[in-house]
XYZ file of C-alpha atoms in Angstrom:
221
model
C 0.025 -3.646 -16.045
C 2.987 -1.369 -15.321
C 4.758 -1.598 -11.974
C 3.824 1.091 -9.439
C 6.027 2.262 -6.571
C 4.060 3.768 -3.686
C 6.402 5.510 -1.198
C 5.218 5.097 2.385
C 4.810 8.426 4.151
C 5.198 6.612 7.489
C 8.972 6.844 6.988
C 8.962 10.508 5.913
C 9.868 13.578 7.947
C 6.527 14.582 9.470
C 7.790 18.134 10.012
C 8.047 18.694 6.250
C 5.346 16.577 4.643
C 4.598 19.030 1.824
C 8.248 19.018 0.770
C 8.462 15.245 1.027
C 5.434 14.870 -1.244
C 6.926 17.294 -3.759
C 10.224 15.397 -3.703
C 8.721 11.994 -4.454
C 6.490 13.415 -7.178
C 9.480 15.052 -8.840
C 11.332 11.736 -8.543
C 8.595 10.038 -10.556
C 6.456 8.277 -7.955
C 2.785 8.432 -9.039
C 1.359 7.187 -5.715
C 1.963 7.814 -2.025
C 1.121 5.179 0.593
C -0.587 6.508 3.718
C -0.534 4.180 6.731
C -3.462 4.923 9.030
C -2.991 3.338 12.480
C -5.242 3.619 15.518
C -3.288 1.967 18.347
C -5.906 -0.791 18.529
C -5.584 -2.987 15.447
C -1.842 -2.260 15.474
C 0.292 -0.962 18.385
C 1.065 2.424 16.849
C -0.838 5.648 16.133
C -0.170 7.742 13.035
C -2.656 10.200 11.518
C -6.263 10.503 10.436
C -8.526 12.418 8.046
C -7.404 15.926 9.130
C -3.825 15.226 8.043
C -4.987 13.589 4.803
C -7.156 16.619 4.098
C -4.259 19.000 4.759
C -1.727 17.254 2.534
C -4.330 16.713 -0.194
C -4.128 20.476 -0.759
C -0.390 20.155 -1.411
C -0.291 17.458 -4.102
C -2.185 15.614 -6.803
C -0.410 12.316 -6.099
C -2.639 9.231 -5.944
C -3.457 8.714 -2.245
C -3.117 5.005 -1.413
C -4.700 4.894 2.068
C -4.041 1.747 4.091
C -6.408 1.527 7.059
C -4.763 -0.492 9.830
C -7.593 0.264 12.212
C -10.393 -1.484 14.074
C -13.847 -1.238 12.466
C -12.608 0.474 9.282
C -16.091 0.649 7.778
C -16.954 3.415 10.263
C -14.348 5.737 8.758
C -14.519 5.095 5.014
C -16.561 8.190 4.198
C -14.276 10.379 6.320
C -11.154 9.256 4.465
C -12.862 9.501 1.088
C -13.949 13.080 1.799
C -10.438 13.897 3.035
C -8.991 12.996 -0.358
C -8.235 9.286 -0.517
C -8.105 7.751 -3.992
C -7.799 4.155 -2.820
C -8.819 2.779 0.571
C -7.474 -0.583 1.696
C -8.943 -2.401 4.698
C -7.640 -5.445 6.531
C -9.489 -8.729 6.267
C -8.641 -9.348 9.924
C -10.426 -6.143 11.008
C -13.434 -6.184 8.671
C -16.648 -8.013 9.526
C -18.517 -7.651 6.251
C -15.908 -7.525 3.513
C -18.101 -7.377 0.410
C -20.252 -4.639 1.889
C -17.175 -2.688 2.945
C -15.570 -2.899 -0.501
C -18.848 -1.758 -2.045
C -19.070 1.133 0.419
C -15.560 2.270 -0.511
C -16.430 2.265 -4.201
C -19.687 4.105 -3.566
C -17.596 6.935 -2.097
C -15.731 7.228 -5.383
C -12.555 5.438 -4.289
C -10.789 2.300 -5.405
C -11.128 -0.552 -2.891
C -8.300 -2.674 -1.514
C -8.124 -5.684 0.792
C -5.076 -6.571 2.886
C -3.874 -9.548 4.918
C -1.096 -9.961 7.466
C 1.834 -12.358 6.876
C 0.263 -15.209 8.843
C -3.217 -14.922 7.289
C -3.887 -17.531 4.569
C -4.731 -16.554 1.003
C -8.099 -18.250 1.384
C -9.137 -15.128 3.301
C -8.924 -12.957 0.173
C -9.708 -15.514 -2.531
C -13.487 -14.833 -2.571
C -12.892 -11.121 -3.244
C -10.385 -11.162 -6.100
C -12.920 -9.772 -8.577
C -14.417 -7.265 -6.123
C -11.201 -5.620 -4.962
C -9.134 -3.189 -7.026
C -6.024 -4.101 -5.043
C -4.915 -7.009 -2.877
C -2.204 -6.145 -0.356
C 0.119 -8.755 1.134
C 1.999 -7.571 4.209
C 5.640 -8.662 4.236
C 6.188 -7.336 7.761
C 3.987 -7.390 10.840
C 2.049 -4.121 10.620
C 2.546 -1.271 13.036
C 5.994 0.189 12.502
C 8.199 1.209 9.585
C 11.773 0.114 9.020
C 11.227 -3.619 9.501
C 13.023 -6.331 7.545
C 11.276 -8.181 4.722
C 9.569 -11.444 5.673
C 10.051 -13.850 2.774
C 6.532 -14.346 1.430
C 7.674 -15.055 -2.125
C 5.731 -18.320 -2.170
C 2.596 -16.453 -1.108
C 3.005 -13.787 -3.794
C 3.378 -16.498 -6.450
C 0.332 -18.363 -5.185
C -1.786 -15.211 -5.123
C -0.621 -14.273 -8.623
C -1.825 -17.673 -9.844
C -5.169 -17.228 -8.065
C -5.658 -13.765 -9.532
C -4.762 -14.844 -13.049
C -7.109 -17.823 -12.803
C -9.916 -15.559 -11.578
C -9.097 -13.048 -14.343
C -8.692 -10.389 -11.673
C -7.355 -7.051 -12.882
C -6.525 -5.879 -9.359
C -3.097 -4.687 -8.344
C -1.077 -7.139 -6.273
C 0.634 -4.934 -3.713
C 3.402 -5.934 -1.290
C 4.198 -3.787 1.746
C 7.141 -4.113 4.108
C 10.909 -4.233 3.865
C 11.076 -3.563 0.119
C 14.571 -2.575 -1.052
C 16.570 -2.513 -4.276
C 18.011 -5.868 -3.202
C 14.693 -7.748 -3.060
C 12.447 -5.814 -5.448
C 13.408 -8.075 -8.365
C 12.350 -11.195 -6.469
C 9.043 -9.642 -5.448
C 8.195 -8.476 -8.969
C 9.286 -11.806 -10.462
C 6.812 -13.503 -8.119
C 3.934 -11.420 -9.493
C 3.742 -8.169 -7.536
C 2.567 -5.124 -9.521
C 2.590 -2.453 -6.799
C 5.343 -1.999 -4.228
C 5.238 -0.009 -1.018
C 8.666 1.330 -0.026
C 9.251 3.419 3.071
C 12.742 3.410 4.542
C 14.250 2.537 1.157
C 13.090 5.965 -0.053
C 12.567 8.283 2.907
C 15.450 6.768 4.862
C 17.843 8.071 2.223
C 19.030 11.680 2.003
C 18.448 11.859 -1.745
C 14.855 10.847 -2.532
C 15.487 10.985 -6.280
C 18.475 8.646 -6.027
C 16.512 6.275 -3.792
C 13.594 5.986 -6.215
C 15.998 5.737 -9.145
C 17.721 2.795 -7.427
C 14.401 0.968 -7.126
C 13.427 1.791 -10.701
C 16.850 0.698 -11.958
C 16.359 -2.632 -10.204
C 13.017 -3.007 -11.986
C 14.578 -2.114 -15.328
C 17.276 -4.711 -14.842
C 14.586 -7.234 -13.926
C 12.801 -6.569 -17.210
C 15.892 -7.074 -19.375
């Protein structure tokens, strides 16, 4: 499985989202990570289906929608209709995980399951074959620009679990990813990286993505 970089729109300039999407596509990013926050599950509010629907008209990038919201199952159809390609829900916010993953897939989307830094891997272990992506948070969710929490041990352990279960899901890591730590994260078993400030916090989006890709290339040598 090739490594995917999913730039987090949370760190982008909200006044020029169409341009930001065009920039990261031109720079070679195939995905864009969309952090949906409701002010309840996390202490911040971002955007909902109307914004997703609007930017869907501007790009064909793969929409990696991360629902950091209470009762996510209530909104799956709305996000799917708005243009999501993948919908990830939090284990901590989801009552009936299997049913929710099935509901996401029935809407024509890939289904992801996420856990916060303090949540044990046992919370996702039963769903490794059901989910298309498992997301490990390496910051406490709610705000961009945070420093990476060292969860290398957790990434390695999850990689072992997934390989043992013969899971083909992506192992995604979100939070504090930079060119300095991307090698460590990929070495541990991550296959999909969310990067916000490392890309949108730089003036030159192309150079920022190139720096991450160069770090991956060096890792592979």
